[in-house]
Short mmCIF file of C-alpha atoms in Angstrom, two decimals:
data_model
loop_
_atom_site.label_atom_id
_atom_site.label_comp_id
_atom_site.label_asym_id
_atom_site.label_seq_id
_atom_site.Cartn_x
_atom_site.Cartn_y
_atom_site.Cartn_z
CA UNK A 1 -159.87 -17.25 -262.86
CA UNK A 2 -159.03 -13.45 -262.83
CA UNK A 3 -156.91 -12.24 -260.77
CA UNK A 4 -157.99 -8.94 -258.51
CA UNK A 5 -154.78 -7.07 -259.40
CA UNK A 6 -156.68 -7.25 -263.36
CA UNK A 7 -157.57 -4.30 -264.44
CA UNK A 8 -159.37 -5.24 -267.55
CA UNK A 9 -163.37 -4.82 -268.05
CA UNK A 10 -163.83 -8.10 -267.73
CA UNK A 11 -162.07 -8.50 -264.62
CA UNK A 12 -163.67 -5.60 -263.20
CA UNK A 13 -167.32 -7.13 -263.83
CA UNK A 14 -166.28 -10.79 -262.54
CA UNK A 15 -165.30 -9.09 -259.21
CA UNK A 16 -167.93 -6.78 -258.90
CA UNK A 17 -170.84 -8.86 -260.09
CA UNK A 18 -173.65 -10.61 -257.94
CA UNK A 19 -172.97 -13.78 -259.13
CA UNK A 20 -175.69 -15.45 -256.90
CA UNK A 21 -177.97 -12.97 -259.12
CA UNK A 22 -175.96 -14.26 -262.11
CA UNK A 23 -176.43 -18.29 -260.92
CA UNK A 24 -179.62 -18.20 -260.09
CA UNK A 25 -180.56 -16.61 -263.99
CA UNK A 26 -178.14 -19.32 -265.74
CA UNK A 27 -180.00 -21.98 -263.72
CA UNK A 28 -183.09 -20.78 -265.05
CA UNK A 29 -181.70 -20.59 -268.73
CA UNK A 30 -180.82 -24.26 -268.12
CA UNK A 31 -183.85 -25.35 -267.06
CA UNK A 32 -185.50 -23.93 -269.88
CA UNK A 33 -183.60 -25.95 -272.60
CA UNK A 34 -184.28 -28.97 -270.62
CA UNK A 35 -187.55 -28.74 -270.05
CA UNK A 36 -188.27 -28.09 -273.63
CA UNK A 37 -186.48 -30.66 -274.45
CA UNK A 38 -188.86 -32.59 -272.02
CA UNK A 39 -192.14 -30.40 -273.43
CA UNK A 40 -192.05 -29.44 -277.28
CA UNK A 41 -191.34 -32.97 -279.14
CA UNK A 42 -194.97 -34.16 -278.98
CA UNK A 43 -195.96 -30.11 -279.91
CA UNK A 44 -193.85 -30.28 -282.49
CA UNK A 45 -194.80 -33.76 -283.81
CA UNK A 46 -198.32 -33.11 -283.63
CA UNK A 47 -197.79 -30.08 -285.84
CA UNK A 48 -195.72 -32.03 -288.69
CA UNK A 49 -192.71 -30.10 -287.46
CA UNK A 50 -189.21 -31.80 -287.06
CA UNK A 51 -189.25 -33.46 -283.39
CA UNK A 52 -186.30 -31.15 -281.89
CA UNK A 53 -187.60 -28.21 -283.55
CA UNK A 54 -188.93 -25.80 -280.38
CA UNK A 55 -186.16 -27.32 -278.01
CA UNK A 56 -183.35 -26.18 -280.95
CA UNK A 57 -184.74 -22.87 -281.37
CA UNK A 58 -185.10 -22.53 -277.33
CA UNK A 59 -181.08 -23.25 -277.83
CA UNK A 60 -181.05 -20.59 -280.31
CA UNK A 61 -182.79 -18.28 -278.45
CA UNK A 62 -181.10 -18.89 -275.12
CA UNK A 63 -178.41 -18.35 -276.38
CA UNK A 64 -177.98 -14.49 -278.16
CA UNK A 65 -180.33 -13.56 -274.75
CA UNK A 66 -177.42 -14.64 -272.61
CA UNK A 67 -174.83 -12.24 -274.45
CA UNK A 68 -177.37 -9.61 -274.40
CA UNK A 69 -177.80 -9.87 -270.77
CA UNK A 70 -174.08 -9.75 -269.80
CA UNK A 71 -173.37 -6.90 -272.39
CA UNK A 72 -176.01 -5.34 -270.69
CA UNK A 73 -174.64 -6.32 -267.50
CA UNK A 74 -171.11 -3.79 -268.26
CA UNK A 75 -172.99 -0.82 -268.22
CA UNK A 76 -173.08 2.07 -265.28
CA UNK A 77 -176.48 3.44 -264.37
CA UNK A 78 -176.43 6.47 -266.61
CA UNK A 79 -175.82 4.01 -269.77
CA UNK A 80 -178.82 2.54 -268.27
CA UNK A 81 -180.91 5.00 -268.10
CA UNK A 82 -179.92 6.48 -271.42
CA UNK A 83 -180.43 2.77 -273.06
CA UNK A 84 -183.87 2.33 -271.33
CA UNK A 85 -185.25 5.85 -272.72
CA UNK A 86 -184.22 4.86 -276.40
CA UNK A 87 -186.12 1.47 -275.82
CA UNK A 88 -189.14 3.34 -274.40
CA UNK A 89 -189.35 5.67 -277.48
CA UNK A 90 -189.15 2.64 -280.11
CA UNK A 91 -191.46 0.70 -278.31
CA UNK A 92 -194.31 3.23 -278.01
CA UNK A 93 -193.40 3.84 -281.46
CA UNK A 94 -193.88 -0.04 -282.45
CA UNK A 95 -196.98 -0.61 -279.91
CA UNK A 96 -198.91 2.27 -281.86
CA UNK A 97 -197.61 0.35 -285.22
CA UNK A 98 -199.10 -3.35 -283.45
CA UNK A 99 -202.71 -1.66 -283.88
CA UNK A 100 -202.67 -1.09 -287.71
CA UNK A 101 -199.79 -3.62 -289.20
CA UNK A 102 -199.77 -6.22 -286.09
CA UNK A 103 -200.30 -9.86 -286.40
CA UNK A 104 -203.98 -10.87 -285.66
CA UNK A 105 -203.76 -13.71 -283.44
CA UNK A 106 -207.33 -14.58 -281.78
CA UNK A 107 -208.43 -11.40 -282.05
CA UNK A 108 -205.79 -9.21 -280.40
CA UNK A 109 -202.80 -7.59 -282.16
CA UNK A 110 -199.99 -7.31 -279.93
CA UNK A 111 -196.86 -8.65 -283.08
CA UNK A 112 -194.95 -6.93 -285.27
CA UNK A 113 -192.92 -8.53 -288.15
CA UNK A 114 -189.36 -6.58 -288.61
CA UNK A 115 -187.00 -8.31 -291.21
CA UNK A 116 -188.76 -11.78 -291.08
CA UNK A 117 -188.60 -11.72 -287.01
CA UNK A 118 -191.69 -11.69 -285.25
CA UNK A 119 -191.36 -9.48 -282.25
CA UNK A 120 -193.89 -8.28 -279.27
CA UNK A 121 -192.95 -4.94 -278.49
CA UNK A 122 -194.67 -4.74 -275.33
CA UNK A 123 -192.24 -7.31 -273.93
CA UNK A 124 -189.49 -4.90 -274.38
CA UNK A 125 -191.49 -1.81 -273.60
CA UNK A 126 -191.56 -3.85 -269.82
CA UNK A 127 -188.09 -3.04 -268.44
CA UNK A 128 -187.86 0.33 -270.13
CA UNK A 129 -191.13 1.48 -268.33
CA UNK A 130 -190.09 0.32 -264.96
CA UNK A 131 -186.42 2.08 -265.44
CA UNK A 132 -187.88 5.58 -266.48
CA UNK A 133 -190.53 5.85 -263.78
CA UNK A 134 -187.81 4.65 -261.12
CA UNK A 135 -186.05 7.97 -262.47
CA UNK A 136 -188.64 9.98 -262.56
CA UNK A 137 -189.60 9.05 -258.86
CA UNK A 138 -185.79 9.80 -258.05
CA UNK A 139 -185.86 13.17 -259.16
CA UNK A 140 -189.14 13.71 -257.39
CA UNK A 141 -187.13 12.92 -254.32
CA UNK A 142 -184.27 14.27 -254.99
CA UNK A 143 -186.09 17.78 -256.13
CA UNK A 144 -189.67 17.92 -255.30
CA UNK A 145 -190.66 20.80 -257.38
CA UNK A 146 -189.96 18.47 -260.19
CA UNK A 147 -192.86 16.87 -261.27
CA UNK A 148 -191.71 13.85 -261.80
CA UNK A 149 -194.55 11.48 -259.54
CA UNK A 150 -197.07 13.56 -262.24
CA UNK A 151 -195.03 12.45 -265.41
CA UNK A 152 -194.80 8.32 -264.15
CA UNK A 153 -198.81 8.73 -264.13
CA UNK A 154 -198.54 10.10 -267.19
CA UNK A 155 -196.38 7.80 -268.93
CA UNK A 156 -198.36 5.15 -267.01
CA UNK A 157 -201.67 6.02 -268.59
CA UNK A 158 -199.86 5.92 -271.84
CA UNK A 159 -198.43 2.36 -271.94
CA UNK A 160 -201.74 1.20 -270.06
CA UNK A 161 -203.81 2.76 -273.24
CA UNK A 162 -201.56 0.99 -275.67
CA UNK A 163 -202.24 -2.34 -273.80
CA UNK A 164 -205.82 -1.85 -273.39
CA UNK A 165 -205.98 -1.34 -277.36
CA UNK A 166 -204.55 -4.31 -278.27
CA UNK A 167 -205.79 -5.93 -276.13
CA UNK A 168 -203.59 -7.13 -273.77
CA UNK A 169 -205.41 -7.24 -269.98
CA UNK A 170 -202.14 -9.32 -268.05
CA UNK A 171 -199.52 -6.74 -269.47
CA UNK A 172 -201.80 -3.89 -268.48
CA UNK A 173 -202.49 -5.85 -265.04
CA UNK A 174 -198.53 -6.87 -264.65
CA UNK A 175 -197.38 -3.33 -265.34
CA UNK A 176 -199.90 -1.66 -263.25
CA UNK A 177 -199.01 -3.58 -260.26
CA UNK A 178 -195.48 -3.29 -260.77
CA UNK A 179 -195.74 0.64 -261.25
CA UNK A 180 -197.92 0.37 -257.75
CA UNK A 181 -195.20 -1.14 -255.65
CA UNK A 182 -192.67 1.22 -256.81
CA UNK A 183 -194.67 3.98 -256.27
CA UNK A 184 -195.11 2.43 -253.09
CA UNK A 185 -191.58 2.28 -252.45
CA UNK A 186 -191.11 5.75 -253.65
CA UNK A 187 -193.00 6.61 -250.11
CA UNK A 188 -196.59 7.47 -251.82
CA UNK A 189 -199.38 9.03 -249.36
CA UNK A 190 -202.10 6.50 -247.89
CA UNK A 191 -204.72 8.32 -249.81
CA UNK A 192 -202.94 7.67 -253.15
CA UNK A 193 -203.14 3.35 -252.19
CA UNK A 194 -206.63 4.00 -251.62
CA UNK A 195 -207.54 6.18 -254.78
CA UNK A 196 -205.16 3.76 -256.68
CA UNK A 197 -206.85 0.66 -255.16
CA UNK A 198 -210.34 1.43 -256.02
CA UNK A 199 -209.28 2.74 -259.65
CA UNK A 200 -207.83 -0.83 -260.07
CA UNK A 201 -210.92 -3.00 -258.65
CA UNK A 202 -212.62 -0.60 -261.04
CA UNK A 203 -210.82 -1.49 -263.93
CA UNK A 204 -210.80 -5.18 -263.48
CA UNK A 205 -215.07 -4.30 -263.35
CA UNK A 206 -214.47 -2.61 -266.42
CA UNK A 207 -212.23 -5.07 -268.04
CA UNK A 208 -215.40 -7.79 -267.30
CA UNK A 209 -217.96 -5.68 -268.45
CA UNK A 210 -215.98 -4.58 -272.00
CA UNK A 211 -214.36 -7.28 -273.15
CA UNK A 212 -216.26 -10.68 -273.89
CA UNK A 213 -213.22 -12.87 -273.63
CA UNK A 214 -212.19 -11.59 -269.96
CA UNK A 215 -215.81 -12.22 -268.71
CA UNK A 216 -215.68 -15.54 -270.21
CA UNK A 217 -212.30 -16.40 -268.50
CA UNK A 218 -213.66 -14.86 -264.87
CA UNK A 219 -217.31 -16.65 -265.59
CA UNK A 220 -214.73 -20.37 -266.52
CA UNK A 221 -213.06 -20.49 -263.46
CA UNK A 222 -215.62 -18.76 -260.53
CA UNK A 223 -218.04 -21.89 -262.24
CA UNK A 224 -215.84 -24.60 -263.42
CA UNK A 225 -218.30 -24.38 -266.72
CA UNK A 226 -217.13 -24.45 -269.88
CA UNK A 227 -214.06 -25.21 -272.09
CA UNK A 228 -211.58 -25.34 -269.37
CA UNK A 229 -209.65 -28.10 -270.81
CA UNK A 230 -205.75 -26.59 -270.49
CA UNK A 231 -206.36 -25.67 -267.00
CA UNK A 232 -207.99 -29.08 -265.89
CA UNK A 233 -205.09 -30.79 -267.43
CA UNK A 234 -202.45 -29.02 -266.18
CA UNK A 235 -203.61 -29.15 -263.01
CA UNK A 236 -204.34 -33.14 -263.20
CA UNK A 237 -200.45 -33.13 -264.61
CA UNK A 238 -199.39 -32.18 -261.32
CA UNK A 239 -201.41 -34.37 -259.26
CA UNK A 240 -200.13 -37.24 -261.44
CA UNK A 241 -197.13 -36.59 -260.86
CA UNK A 242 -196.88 -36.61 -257.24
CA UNK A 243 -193.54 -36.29 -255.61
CA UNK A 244 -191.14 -37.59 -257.84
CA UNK A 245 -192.72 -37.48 -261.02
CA UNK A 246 -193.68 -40.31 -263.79
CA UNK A 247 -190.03 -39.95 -265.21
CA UNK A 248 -188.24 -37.93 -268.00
CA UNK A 249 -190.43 -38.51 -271.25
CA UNK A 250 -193.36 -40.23 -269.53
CA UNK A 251 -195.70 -37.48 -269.21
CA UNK A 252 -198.85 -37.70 -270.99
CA UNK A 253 -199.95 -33.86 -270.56
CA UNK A 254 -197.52 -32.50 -273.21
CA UNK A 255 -199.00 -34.36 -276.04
CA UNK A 256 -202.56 -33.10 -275.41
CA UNK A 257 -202.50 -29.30 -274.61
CA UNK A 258 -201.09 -27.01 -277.61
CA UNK A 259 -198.83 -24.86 -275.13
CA UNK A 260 -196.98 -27.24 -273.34
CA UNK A 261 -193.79 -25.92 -274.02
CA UNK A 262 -195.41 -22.57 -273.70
CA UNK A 263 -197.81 -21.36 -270.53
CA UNK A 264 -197.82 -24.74 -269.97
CA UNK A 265 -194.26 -26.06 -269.33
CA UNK A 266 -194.41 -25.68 -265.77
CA UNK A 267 -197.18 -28.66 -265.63
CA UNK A 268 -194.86 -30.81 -267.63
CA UNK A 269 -192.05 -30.01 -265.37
CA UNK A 270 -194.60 -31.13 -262.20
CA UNK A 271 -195.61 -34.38 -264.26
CA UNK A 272 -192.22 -35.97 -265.05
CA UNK A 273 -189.85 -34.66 -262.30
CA UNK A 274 -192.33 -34.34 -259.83
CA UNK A 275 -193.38 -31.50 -257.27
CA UNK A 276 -189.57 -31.43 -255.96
CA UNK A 277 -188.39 -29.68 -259.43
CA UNK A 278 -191.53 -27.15 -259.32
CA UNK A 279 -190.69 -25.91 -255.90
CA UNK A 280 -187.03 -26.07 -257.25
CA UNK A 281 -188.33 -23.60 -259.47
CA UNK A 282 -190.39 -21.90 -257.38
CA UNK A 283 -187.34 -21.56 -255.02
CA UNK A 284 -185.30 -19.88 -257.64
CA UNK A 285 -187.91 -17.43 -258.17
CA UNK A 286 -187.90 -16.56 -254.84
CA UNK A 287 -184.50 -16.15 -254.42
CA UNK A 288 -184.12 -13.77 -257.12
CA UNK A 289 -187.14 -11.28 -256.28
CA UNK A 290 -186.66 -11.31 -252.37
CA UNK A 291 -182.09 -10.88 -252.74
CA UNK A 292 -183.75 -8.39 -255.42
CA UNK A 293 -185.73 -6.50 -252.26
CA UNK A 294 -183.19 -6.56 -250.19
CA UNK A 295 -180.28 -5.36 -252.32
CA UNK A 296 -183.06 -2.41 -252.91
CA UNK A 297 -183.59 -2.13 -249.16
CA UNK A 298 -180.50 -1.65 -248.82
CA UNK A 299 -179.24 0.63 -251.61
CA UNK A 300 -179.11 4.29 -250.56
CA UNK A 301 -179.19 5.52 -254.66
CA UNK A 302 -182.63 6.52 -254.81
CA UNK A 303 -183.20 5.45 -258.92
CA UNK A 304 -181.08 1.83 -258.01
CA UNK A 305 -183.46 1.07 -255.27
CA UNK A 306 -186.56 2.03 -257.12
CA UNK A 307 -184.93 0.88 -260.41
CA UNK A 308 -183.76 -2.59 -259.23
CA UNK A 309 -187.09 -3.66 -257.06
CA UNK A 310 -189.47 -2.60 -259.91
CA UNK A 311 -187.53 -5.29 -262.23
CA UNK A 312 -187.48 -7.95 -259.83
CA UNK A 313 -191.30 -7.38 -258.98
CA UNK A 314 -192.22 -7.19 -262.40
CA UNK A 315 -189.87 -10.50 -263.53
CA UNK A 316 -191.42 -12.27 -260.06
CA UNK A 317 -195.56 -11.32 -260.95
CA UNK A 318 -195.20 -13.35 -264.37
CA UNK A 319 -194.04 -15.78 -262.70
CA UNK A 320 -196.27 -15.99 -260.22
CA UNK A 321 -199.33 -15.37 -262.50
CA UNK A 322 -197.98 -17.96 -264.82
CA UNK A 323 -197.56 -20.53 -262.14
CA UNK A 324 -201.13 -19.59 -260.75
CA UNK A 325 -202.66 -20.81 -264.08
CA UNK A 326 -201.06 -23.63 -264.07
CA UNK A 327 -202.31 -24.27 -260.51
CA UNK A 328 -205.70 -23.47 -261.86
CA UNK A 329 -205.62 -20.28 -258.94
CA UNK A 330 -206.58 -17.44 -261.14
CA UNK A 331 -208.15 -17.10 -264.56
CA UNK A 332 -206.35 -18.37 -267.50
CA UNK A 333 -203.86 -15.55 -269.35
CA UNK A 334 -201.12 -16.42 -271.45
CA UNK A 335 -198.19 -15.35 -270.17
CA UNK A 336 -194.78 -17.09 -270.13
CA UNK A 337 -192.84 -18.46 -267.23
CA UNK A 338 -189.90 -16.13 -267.80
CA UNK A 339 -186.47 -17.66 -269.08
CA UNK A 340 -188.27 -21.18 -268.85
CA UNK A 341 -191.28 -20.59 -271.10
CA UNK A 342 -190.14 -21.15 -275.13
CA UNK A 343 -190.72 -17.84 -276.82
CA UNK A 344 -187.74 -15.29 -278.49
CA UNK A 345 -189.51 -11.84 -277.49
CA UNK A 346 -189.77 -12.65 -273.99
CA UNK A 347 -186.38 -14.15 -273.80
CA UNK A 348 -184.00 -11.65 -275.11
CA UNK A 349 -186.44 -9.10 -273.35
CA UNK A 350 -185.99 -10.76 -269.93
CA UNK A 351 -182.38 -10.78 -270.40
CA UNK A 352 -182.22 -7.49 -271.25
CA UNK A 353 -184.06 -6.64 -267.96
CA UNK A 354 -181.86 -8.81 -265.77
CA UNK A 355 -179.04 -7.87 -267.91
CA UNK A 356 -180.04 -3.99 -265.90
CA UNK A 357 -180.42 -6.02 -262.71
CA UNK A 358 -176.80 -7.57 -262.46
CA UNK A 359 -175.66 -3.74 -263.65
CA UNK A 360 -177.35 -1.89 -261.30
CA UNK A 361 -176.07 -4.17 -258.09
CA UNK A 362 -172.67 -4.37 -259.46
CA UNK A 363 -170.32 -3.22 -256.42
CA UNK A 364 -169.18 0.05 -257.37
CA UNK A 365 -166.63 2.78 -255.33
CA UNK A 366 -169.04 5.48 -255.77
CA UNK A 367 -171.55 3.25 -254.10
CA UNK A 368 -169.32 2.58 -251.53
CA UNK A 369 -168.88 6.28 -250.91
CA UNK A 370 -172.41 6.85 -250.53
CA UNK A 371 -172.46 3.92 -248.27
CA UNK A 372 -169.88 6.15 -245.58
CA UNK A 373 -166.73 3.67 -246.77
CA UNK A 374 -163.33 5.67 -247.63
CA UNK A 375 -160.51 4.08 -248.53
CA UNK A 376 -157.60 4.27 -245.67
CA UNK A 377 -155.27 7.14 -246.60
CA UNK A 378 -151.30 6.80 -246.42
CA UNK A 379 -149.86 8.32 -243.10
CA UNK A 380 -147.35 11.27 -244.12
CA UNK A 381 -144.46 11.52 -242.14
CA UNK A 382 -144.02 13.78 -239.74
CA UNK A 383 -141.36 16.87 -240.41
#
């Protein structure tokens, strides 16, 4: 244990840390080597792979994302914002590279191979986007002659177009909404919700009217027609499961749908430990985005409030949205159940963003200054 007289970096960050932030994202690592443990043999198997082999790369994945997230963890908001702005300029850089070298998978090119390493830039482009528009809402704030509302909606339209081209609807639809609430928070006029509203019921109208795969998805589940197959059975997982689950290995779900350790791992959890461990993880969820609110609530730094609920939204909508599919509530979308979900590009690019979370909420002096706290000063003796 460190002692509070220490000095050192590392003593500093132990002390100033939100470790129920920092708890609550280990217990979700955790979870998501044992449930792949519990998910990816009969994937694997049924593949000709090595049974172990997902749930030992999940080990080696969970692991270099944990030291990214508490190196990332160290740094002040400026090394933040500087680190986010390189990450934004490589990733727009690598998303425009996706469309004419990507890997083609099912149509949509949203993978670049670097060095033998398969990675999804728009993953990363995620917590870069949110940290530059909570900056450039800041110094809207701070100086309103700066136009920085004008250059978020810029930079917004960018990313979105990059999406869109892939194609990549939930990203576009995750990072819209998430740009929304912080906008939002950033105190935007009624009239803007409303324009911004109806732009977004109009793009989901456009999104069913241009792309054959999204109407197909909408048309599966307002009908219950068609090849609904991954849905129906992860729903029927965790009905089966009831309570208390069929019991570690007994699940029968995982050895019939392709993504079970995948978009799918939350049905597996349901099946064998029962509905107890999914509102366990549901619970954790929770915890993180609404102490995530609050701490923004409560933070009078205009770029840490906006900076710190934008990541927390964005980390709790995939969530959510992944969850919903597996609770057969919204169309079908692939997207991973973060830190839980087996996949290398989302992990190290989720710890990266709550790697800026636990750095952001670190107790700080200056914080404490701006928060109307001095430190006592020293009577001098009278002469």
């Amino acid at each position: 244990m460190q002692s509070r007289l220490d000095k050192s970096p590392v003593a500093t960050w132990w002390w100033t840390i939100d470790r129920w932030f920092l708890a609550a994202f280990l217990s979700l690592m955790g979870l998501g080597i044992v449930l792949s443990f519990a998910a990816s043999p009969a994937v694997a198997e049924r593949i000709g792979l090595d049974s172990f082999h997902f749930a030992t790369r999940q080990i080696i994945f969970t692991v270099p994302a944990l030291g990214v997230m508490l190196a990332v963890s160290f740094l002040d908001s400026r090394q933040i914002r500087r680190m986010a702005l390189i990450m934004l300029c490589l990733m727009l850089v690598l998303m425009v590279a996706v469309l004419y070298i990507g890997i083609e998978v099912k149509g949509a090119r949203r993978w670049v191979s670097i060095a033998g390493l398969s990675i999804q830039p728009s993953e990363f482009l995620k917590p870069a986007f949110v940290i530059m528009c909570a900056w450039l809402f800041a110094e809207h704030k701070r100086q309103p002659d700066i136009p920085g509302n004008l250059f978020a909606m810029l930079l917004l339209v960018l990313v979105v177009s990059l999406l869109v081209a892939q194609p990549d609807l939930g990203q576009t639809m995750l990072t819209t909404g998430t740009w929304g609430i912080m906008f939002f928070m950033a105190g935007l006029p009624w009239l803007w919700i409303i324009v911004l509203g109806a732009a977004g019921v109009g793009g989901v109208f456009a999104a069913y009217t241009v792309f054959p795969h999204v109407a197909l998805r909408i048309d599966k589940f307002l009908t219950g027609e068609g090849d609904t197959f991954q849905v129906d059975m992860g729903r029927d997982a965790l009905i089966n499961g009831g309570w208390f689950g069929v019991g570690p290995g007994e699940g029968t779900v995982k050895r019939v749908i392709p993504d079970s350790h995948a978009d799918f791992v939350f049905s597996v959890a349901g099946e064998e430990f029962g509905l107890i461990m999914c509102f366990f993880i549901m619970s954790i969820f929770a915890f993180i985005v609404l102490r995530g609110l609050n701490t923004a609530l409560k933070e009078h730094d205009d770029f840490t409030r906006y900076a710190v609920g934008g990541l927390v939204t964005v980390f709790g909508l995939q969530a959510v949205i992944n969850m919903c599919v597996n609770l057969q509530l919204v169309p079908a979308k692939g997207m991973t159940l973060p830190f839980i979900s087996y996949g290398g590009s989302s992990q190290i690019a989720i710890a990266i963003s709550m790697g800026m979370v636990l750095a952001l909420t670190r107790k700080r002096p200056e914080k404490r200054k701006q928060m109307g706290f001095t430190l006592p000063q020293r009577a001098m003796p009278a002469e």
